[in-house]
mmCIF file of N, CA and C in Angstrom:
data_model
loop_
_atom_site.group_PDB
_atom_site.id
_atom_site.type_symbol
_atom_site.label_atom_id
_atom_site.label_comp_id
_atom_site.label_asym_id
_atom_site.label_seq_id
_atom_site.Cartn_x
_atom_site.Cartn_y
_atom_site.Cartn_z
ATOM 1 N N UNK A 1166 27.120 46.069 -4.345
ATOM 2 C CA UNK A 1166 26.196 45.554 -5.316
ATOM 3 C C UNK A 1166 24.761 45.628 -4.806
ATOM 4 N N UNK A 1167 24.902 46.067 -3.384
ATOM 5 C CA UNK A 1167 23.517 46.497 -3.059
ATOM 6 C C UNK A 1167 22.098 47.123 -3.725
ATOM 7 N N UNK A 1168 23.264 48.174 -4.233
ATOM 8 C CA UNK A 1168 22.138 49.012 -5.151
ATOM 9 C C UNK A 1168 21.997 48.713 -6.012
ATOM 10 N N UNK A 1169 21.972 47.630 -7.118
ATOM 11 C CA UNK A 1169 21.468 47.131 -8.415
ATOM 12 C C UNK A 1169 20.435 45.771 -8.318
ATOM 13 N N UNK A 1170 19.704 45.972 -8.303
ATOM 14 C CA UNK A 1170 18.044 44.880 -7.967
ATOM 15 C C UNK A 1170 18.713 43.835 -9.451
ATOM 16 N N UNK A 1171 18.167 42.808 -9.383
ATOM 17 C CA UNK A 1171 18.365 41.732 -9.888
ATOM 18 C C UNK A 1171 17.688 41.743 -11.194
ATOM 19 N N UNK A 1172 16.280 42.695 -11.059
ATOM 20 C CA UNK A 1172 15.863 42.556 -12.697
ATOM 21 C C UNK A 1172 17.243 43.503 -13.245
ATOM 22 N N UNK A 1173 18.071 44.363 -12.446
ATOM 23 C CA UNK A 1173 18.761 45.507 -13.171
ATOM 24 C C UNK A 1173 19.549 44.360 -14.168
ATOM 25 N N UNK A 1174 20.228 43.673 -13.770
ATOM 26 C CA UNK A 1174 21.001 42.231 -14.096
ATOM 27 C C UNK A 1174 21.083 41.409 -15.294
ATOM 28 N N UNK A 1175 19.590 41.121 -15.274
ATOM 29 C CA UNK A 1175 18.770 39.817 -16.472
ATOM 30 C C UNK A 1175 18.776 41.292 -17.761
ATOM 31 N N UNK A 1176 19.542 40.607 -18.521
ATOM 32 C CA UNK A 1176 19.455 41.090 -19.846
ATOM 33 C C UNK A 1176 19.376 39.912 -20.555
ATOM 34 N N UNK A 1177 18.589 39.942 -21.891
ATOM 35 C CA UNK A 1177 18.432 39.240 -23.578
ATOM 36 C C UNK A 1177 20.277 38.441 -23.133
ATOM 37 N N UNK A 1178 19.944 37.065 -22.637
ATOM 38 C CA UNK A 1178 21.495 36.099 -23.094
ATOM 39 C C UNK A 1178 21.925 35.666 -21.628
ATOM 40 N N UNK A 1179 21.438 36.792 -20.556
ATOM 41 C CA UNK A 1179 22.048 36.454 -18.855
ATOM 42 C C UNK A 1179 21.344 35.803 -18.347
ATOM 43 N N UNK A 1180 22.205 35.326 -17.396
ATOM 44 C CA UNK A 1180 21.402 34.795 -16.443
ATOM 45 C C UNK A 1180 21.955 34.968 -14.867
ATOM 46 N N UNK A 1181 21.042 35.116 -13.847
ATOM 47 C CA UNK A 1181 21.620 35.088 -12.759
ATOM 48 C C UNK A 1181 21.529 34.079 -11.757
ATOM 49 N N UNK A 1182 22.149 33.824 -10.572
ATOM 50 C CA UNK A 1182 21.987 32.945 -9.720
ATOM 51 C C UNK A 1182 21.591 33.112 -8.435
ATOM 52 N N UNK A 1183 20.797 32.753 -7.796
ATOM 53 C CA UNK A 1183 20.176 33.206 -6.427
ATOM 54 C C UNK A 1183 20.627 32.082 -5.598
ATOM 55 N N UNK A 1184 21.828 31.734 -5.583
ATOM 56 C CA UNK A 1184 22.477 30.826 -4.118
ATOM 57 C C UNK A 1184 22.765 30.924 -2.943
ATOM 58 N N UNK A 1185 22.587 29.752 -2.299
ATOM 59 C CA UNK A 1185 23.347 29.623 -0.813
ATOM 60 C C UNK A 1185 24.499 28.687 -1.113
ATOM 61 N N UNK A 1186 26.164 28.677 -0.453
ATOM 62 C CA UNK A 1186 26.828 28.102 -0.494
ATOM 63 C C UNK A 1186 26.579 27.524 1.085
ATOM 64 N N UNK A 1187 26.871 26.244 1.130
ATOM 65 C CA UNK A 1187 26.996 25.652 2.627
ATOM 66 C C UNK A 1187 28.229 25.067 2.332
ATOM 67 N N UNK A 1188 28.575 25.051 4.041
ATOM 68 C CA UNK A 1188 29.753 24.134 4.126
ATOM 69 C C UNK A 1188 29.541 23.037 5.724
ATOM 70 N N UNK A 1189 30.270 22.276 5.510
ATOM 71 C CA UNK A 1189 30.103 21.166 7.041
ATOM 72 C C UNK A 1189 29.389 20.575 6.911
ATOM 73 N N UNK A 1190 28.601 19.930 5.849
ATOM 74 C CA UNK A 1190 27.393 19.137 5.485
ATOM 75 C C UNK A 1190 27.989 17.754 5.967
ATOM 76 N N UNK A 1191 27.445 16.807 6.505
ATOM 77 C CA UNK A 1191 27.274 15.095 6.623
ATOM 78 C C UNK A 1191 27.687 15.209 5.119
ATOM 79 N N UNK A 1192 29.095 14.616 5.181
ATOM 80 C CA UNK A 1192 29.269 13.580 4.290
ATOM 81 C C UNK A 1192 28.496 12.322 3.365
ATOM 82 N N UNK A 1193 27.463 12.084 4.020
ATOM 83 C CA UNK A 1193 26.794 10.881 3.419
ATOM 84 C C UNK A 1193 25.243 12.094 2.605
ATOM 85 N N UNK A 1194 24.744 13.316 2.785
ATOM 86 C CA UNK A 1194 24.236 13.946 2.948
ATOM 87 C C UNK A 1194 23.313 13.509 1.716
ATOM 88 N N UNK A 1195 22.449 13.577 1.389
ATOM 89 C CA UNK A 1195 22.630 13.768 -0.186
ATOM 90 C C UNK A 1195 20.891 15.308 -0.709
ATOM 91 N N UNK A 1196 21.045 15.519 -2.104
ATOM 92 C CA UNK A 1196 20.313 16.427 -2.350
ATOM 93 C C UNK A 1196 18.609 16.358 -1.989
ATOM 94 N N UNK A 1197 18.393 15.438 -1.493
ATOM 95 C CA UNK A 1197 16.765 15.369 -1.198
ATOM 96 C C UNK A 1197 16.543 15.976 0.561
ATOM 97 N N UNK A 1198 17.740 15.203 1.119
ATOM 98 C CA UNK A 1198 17.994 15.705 2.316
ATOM 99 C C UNK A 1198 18.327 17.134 2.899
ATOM 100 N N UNK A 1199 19.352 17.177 1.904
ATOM 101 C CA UNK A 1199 19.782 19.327 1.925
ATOM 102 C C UNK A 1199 18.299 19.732 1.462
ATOM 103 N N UNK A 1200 17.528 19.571 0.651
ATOM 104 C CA UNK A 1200 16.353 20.130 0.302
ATOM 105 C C UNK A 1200 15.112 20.424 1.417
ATOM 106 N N UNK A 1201 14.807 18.853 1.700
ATOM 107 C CA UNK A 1201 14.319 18.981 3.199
ATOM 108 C C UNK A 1201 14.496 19.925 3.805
ATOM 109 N N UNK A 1202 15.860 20.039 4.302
ATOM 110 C CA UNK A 1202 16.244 20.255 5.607
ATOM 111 C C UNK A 1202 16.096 21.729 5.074
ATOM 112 N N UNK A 1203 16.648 22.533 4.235
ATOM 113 C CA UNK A 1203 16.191 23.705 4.086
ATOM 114 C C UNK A 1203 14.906 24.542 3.738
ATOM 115 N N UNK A 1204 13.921 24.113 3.316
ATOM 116 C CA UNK A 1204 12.648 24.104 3.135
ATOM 117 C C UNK A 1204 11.942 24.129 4.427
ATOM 118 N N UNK A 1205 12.510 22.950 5.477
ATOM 119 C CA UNK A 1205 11.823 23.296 6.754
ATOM 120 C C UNK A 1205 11.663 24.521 7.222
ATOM 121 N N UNK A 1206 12.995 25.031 6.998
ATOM 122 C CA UNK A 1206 13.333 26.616 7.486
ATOM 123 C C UNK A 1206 12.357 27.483 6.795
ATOM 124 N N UNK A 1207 11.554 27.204 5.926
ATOM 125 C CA UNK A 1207 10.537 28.347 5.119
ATOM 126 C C UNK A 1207 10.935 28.841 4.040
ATOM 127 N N UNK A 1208 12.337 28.116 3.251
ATOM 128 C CA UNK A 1208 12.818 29.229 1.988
ATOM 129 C C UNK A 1208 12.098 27.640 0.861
ATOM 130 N N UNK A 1209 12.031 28.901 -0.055
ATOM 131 C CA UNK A 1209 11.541 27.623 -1.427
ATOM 132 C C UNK A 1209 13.015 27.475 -2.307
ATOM 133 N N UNK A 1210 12.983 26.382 -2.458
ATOM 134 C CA UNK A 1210 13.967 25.497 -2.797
ATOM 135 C C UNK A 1210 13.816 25.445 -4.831
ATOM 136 N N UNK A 1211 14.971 26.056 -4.892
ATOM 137 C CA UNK A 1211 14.451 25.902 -7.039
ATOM 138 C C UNK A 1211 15.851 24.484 -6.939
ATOM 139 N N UNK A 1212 16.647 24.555 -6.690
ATOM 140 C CA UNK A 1212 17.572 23.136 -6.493
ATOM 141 C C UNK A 1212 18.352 22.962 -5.840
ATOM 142 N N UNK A 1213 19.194 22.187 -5.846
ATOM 143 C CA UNK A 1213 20.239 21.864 -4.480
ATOM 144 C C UNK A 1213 21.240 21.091 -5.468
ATOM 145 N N UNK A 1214 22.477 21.350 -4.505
ATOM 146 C CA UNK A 1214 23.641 20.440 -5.535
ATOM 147 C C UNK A 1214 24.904 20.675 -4.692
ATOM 148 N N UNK A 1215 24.820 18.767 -4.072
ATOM 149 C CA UNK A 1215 25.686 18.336 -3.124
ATOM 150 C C UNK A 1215 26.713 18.349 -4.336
ATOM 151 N N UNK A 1216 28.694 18.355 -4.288
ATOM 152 C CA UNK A 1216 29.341 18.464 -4.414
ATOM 153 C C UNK A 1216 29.882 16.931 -4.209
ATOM 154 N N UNK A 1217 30.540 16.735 -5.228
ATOM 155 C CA UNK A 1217 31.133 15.090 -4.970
ATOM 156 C C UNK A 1217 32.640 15.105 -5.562
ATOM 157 N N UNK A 1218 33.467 14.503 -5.100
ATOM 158 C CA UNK A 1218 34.530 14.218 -5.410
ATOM 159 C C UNK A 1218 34.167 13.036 -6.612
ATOM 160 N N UNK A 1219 35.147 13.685 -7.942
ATOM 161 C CA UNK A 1219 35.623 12.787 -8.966
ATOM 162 C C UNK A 1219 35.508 11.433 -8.738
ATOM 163 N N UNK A 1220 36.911 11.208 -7.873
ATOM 164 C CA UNK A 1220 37.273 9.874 -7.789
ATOM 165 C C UNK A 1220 36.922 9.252 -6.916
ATOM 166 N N UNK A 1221 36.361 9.763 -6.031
ATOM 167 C CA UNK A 1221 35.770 8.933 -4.670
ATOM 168 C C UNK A 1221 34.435 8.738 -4.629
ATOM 169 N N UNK A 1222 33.626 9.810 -5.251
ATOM 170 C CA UNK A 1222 32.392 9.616 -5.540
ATOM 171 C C UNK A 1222 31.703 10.418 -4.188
ATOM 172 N N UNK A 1223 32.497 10.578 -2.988
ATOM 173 C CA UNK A 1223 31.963 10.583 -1.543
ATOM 174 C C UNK A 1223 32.043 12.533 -1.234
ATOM 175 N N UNK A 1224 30.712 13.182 -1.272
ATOM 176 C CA UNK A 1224 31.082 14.449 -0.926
ATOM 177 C C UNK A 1224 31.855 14.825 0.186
ATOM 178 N N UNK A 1225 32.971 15.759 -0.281
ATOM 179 C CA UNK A 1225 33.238 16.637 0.477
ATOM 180 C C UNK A 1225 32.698 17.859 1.517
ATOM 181 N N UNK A 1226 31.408 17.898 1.875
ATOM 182 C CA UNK A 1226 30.947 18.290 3.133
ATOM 183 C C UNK A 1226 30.542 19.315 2.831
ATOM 184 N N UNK A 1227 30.122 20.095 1.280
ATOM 185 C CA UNK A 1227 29.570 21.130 0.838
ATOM 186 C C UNK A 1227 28.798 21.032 -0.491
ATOM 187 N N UNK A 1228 28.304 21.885 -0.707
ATOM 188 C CA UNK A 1228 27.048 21.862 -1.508
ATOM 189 C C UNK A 1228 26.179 23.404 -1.838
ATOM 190 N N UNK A 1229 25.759 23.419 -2.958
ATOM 191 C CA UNK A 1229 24.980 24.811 -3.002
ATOM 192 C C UNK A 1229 23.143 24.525 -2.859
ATOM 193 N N UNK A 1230 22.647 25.600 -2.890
ATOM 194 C CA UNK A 1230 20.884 25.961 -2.919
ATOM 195 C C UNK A 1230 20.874 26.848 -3.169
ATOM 196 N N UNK A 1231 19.963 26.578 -4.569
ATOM 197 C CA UNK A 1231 19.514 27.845 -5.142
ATOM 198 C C UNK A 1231 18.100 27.972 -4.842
ATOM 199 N N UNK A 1232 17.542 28.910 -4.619
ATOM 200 C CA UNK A 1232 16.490 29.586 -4.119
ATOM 201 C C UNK A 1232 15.742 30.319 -5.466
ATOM 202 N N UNK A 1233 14.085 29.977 -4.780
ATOM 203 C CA UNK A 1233 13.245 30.462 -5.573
ATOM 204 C C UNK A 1233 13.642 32.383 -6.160
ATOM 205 N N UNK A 1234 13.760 32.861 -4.890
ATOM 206 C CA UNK A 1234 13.182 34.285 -5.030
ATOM 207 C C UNK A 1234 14.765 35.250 -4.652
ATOM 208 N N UNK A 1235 15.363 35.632 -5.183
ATOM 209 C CA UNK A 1235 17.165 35.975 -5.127
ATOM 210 C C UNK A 1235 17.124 37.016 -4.075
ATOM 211 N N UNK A 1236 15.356 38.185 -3.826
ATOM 212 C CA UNK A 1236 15.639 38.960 -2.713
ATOM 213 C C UNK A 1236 16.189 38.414 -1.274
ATOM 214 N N UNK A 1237 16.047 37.314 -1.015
ATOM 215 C CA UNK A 1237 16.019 36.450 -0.030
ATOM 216 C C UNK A 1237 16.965 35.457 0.192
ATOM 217 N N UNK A 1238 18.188 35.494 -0.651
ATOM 218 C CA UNK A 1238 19.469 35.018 -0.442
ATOM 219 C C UNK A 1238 19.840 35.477 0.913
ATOM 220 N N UNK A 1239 20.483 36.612 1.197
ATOM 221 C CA UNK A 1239 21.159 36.990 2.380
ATOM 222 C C UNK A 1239 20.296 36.439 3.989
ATOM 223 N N UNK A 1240 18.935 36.999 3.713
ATOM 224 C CA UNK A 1240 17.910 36.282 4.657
ATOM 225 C C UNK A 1240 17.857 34.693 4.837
ATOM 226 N N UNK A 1241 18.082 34.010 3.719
ATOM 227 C CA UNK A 1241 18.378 32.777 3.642
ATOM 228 C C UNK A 1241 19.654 32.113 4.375
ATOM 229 N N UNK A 1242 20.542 32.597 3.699
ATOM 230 C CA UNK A 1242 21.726 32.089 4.483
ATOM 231 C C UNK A 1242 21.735 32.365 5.779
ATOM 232 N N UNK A 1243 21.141 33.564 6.069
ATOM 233 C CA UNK A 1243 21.364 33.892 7.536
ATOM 234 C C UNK A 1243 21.129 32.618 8.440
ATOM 235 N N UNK A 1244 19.714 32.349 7.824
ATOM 236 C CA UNK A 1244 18.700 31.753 8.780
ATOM 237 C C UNK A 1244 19.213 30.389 8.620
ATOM 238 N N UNK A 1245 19.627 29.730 7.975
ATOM 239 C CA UNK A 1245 20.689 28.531 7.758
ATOM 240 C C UNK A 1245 22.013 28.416 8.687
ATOM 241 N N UNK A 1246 22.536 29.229 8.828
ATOM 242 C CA UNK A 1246 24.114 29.475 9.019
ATOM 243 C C UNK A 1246 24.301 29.269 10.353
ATOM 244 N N UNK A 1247 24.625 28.898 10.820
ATOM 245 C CA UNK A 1247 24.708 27.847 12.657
ATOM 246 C C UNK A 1247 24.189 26.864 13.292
ATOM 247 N N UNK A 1248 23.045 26.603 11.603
ATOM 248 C CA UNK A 1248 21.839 25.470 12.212
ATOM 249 C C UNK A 1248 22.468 24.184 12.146
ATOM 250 N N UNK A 1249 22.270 22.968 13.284
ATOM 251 C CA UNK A 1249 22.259 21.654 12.853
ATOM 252 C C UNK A 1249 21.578 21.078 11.517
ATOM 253 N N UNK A 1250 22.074 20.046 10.623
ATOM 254 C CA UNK A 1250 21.894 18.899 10.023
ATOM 255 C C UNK A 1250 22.379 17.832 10.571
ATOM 256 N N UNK A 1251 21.862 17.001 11.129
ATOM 257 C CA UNK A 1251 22.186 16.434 12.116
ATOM 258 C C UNK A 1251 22.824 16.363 13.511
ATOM 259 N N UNK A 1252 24.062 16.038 13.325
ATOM 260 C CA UNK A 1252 25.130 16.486 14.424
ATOM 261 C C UNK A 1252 25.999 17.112 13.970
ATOM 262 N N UNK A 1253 26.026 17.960 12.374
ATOM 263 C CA UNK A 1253 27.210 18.721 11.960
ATOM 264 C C UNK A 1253 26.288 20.206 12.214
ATOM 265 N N UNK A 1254 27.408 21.610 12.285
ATOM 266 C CA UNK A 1254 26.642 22.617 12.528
ATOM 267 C C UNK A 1254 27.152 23.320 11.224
ATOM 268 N N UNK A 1255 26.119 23.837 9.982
ATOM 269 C CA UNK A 1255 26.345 24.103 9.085
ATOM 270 C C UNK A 1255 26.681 25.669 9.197
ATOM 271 N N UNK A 1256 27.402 26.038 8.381
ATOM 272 C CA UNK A 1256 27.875 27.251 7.943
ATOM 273 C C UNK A 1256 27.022 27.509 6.020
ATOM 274 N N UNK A 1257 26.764 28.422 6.284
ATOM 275 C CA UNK A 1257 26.003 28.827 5.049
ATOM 276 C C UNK A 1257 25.809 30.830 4.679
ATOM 277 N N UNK A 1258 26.335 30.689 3.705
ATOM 278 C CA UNK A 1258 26.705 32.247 3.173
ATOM 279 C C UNK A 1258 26.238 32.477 1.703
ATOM 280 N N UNK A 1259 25.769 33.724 1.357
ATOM 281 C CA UNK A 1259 25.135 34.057 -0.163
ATOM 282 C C UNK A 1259 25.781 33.854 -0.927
ATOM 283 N N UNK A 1260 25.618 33.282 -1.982
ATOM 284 C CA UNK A 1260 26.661 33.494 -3.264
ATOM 285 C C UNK A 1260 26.164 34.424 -3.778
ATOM 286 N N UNK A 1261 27.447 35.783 -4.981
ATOM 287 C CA UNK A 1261 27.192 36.744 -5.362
ATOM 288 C C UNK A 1261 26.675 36.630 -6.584
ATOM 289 N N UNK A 1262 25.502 37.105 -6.796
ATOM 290 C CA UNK A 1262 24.978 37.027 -7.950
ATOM 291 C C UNK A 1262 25.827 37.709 -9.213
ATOM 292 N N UNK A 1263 26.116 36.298 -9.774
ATOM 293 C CA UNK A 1263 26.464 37.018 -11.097
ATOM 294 C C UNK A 1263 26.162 36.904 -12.624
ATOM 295 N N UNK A 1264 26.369 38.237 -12.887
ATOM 296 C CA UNK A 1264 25.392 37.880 -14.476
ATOM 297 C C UNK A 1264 26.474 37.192 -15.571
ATOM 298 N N UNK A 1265 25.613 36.218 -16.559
ATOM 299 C CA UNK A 1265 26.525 35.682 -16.922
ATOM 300 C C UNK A 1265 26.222 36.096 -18.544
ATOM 301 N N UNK A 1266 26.955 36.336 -19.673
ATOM 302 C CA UNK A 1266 26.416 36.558 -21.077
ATOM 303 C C UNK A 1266 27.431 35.571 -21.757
ATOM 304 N N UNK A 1267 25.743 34.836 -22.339
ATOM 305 C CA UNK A 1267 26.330 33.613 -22.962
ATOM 306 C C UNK A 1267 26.486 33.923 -24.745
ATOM 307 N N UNK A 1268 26.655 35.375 -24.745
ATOM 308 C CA UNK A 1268 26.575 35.703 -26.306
ATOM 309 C C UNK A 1268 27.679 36.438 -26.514
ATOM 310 N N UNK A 1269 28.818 36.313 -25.395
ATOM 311 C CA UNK A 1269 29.848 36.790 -25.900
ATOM 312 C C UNK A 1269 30.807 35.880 -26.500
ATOM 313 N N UNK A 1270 31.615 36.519 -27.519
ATOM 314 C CA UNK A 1270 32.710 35.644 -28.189
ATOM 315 C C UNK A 1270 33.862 35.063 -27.601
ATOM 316 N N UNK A 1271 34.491 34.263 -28.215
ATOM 317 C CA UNK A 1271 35.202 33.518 -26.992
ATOM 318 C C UNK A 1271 36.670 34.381 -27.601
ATOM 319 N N UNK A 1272 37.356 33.919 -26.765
ATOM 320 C CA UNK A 1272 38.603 34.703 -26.906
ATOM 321 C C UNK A 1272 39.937 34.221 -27.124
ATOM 322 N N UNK A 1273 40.522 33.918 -28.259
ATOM 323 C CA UNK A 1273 41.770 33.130 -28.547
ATOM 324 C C UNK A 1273 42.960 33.649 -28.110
ATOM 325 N N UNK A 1274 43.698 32.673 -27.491
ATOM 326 C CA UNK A 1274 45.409 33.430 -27.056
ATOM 327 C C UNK A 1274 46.108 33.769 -27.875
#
């Protein structure tokens, strides 16, 4: 998917996503903190979204960031991916951009 640039992507109805998936996050972590903490690193931050269990309310230790600028996913995660948040050592990898068309029909069984 290398070779298709991201404007190739955005058509009239799509949309794409420029994420980082993390994993090993502090449990108590929450989205102002993942924001911080990645921003320090130099990437611009469009949102963050810690992951919570239903019934417990208490995240499970992962979370996404989406990023301003999508060339800079892979560079992103890189530069994330072994770093401390505290005393946990995060793991962090690109999510694949995908286009989504919200003008297709839905499909009955």
């Amino acid at each position: 998917m290398d070779s298709i640039s991201v404007n190739d992507l955005r058509t009239e109805g799509d949309s794409t996503m420029a994420e980082i998936f993390l994993t090993n996050l502090p449990h108590d972590c929450s989205d102002l903190e993942l924001r911080e903490w990645v921003e320090t690193r130099g990437i611009e931050v469009k949102s963050t979204r810690i992951i919570l269990d239903l019934e417990t309310g208490v995240a499970p230790a992962f979370g996404y960031v989406e990023i301003q600028n999508a060339e800079f996913v892979k560079a992103g995660a890189a530069s994330l991916n072994g770093r401390k948040l505290r005393t946990n050592t995060v793991m962090a990898k690109p999510v694949q951009i995908v286009p989504r068309d919200f003008n297709r029909a839905t499909v009955s069984p």
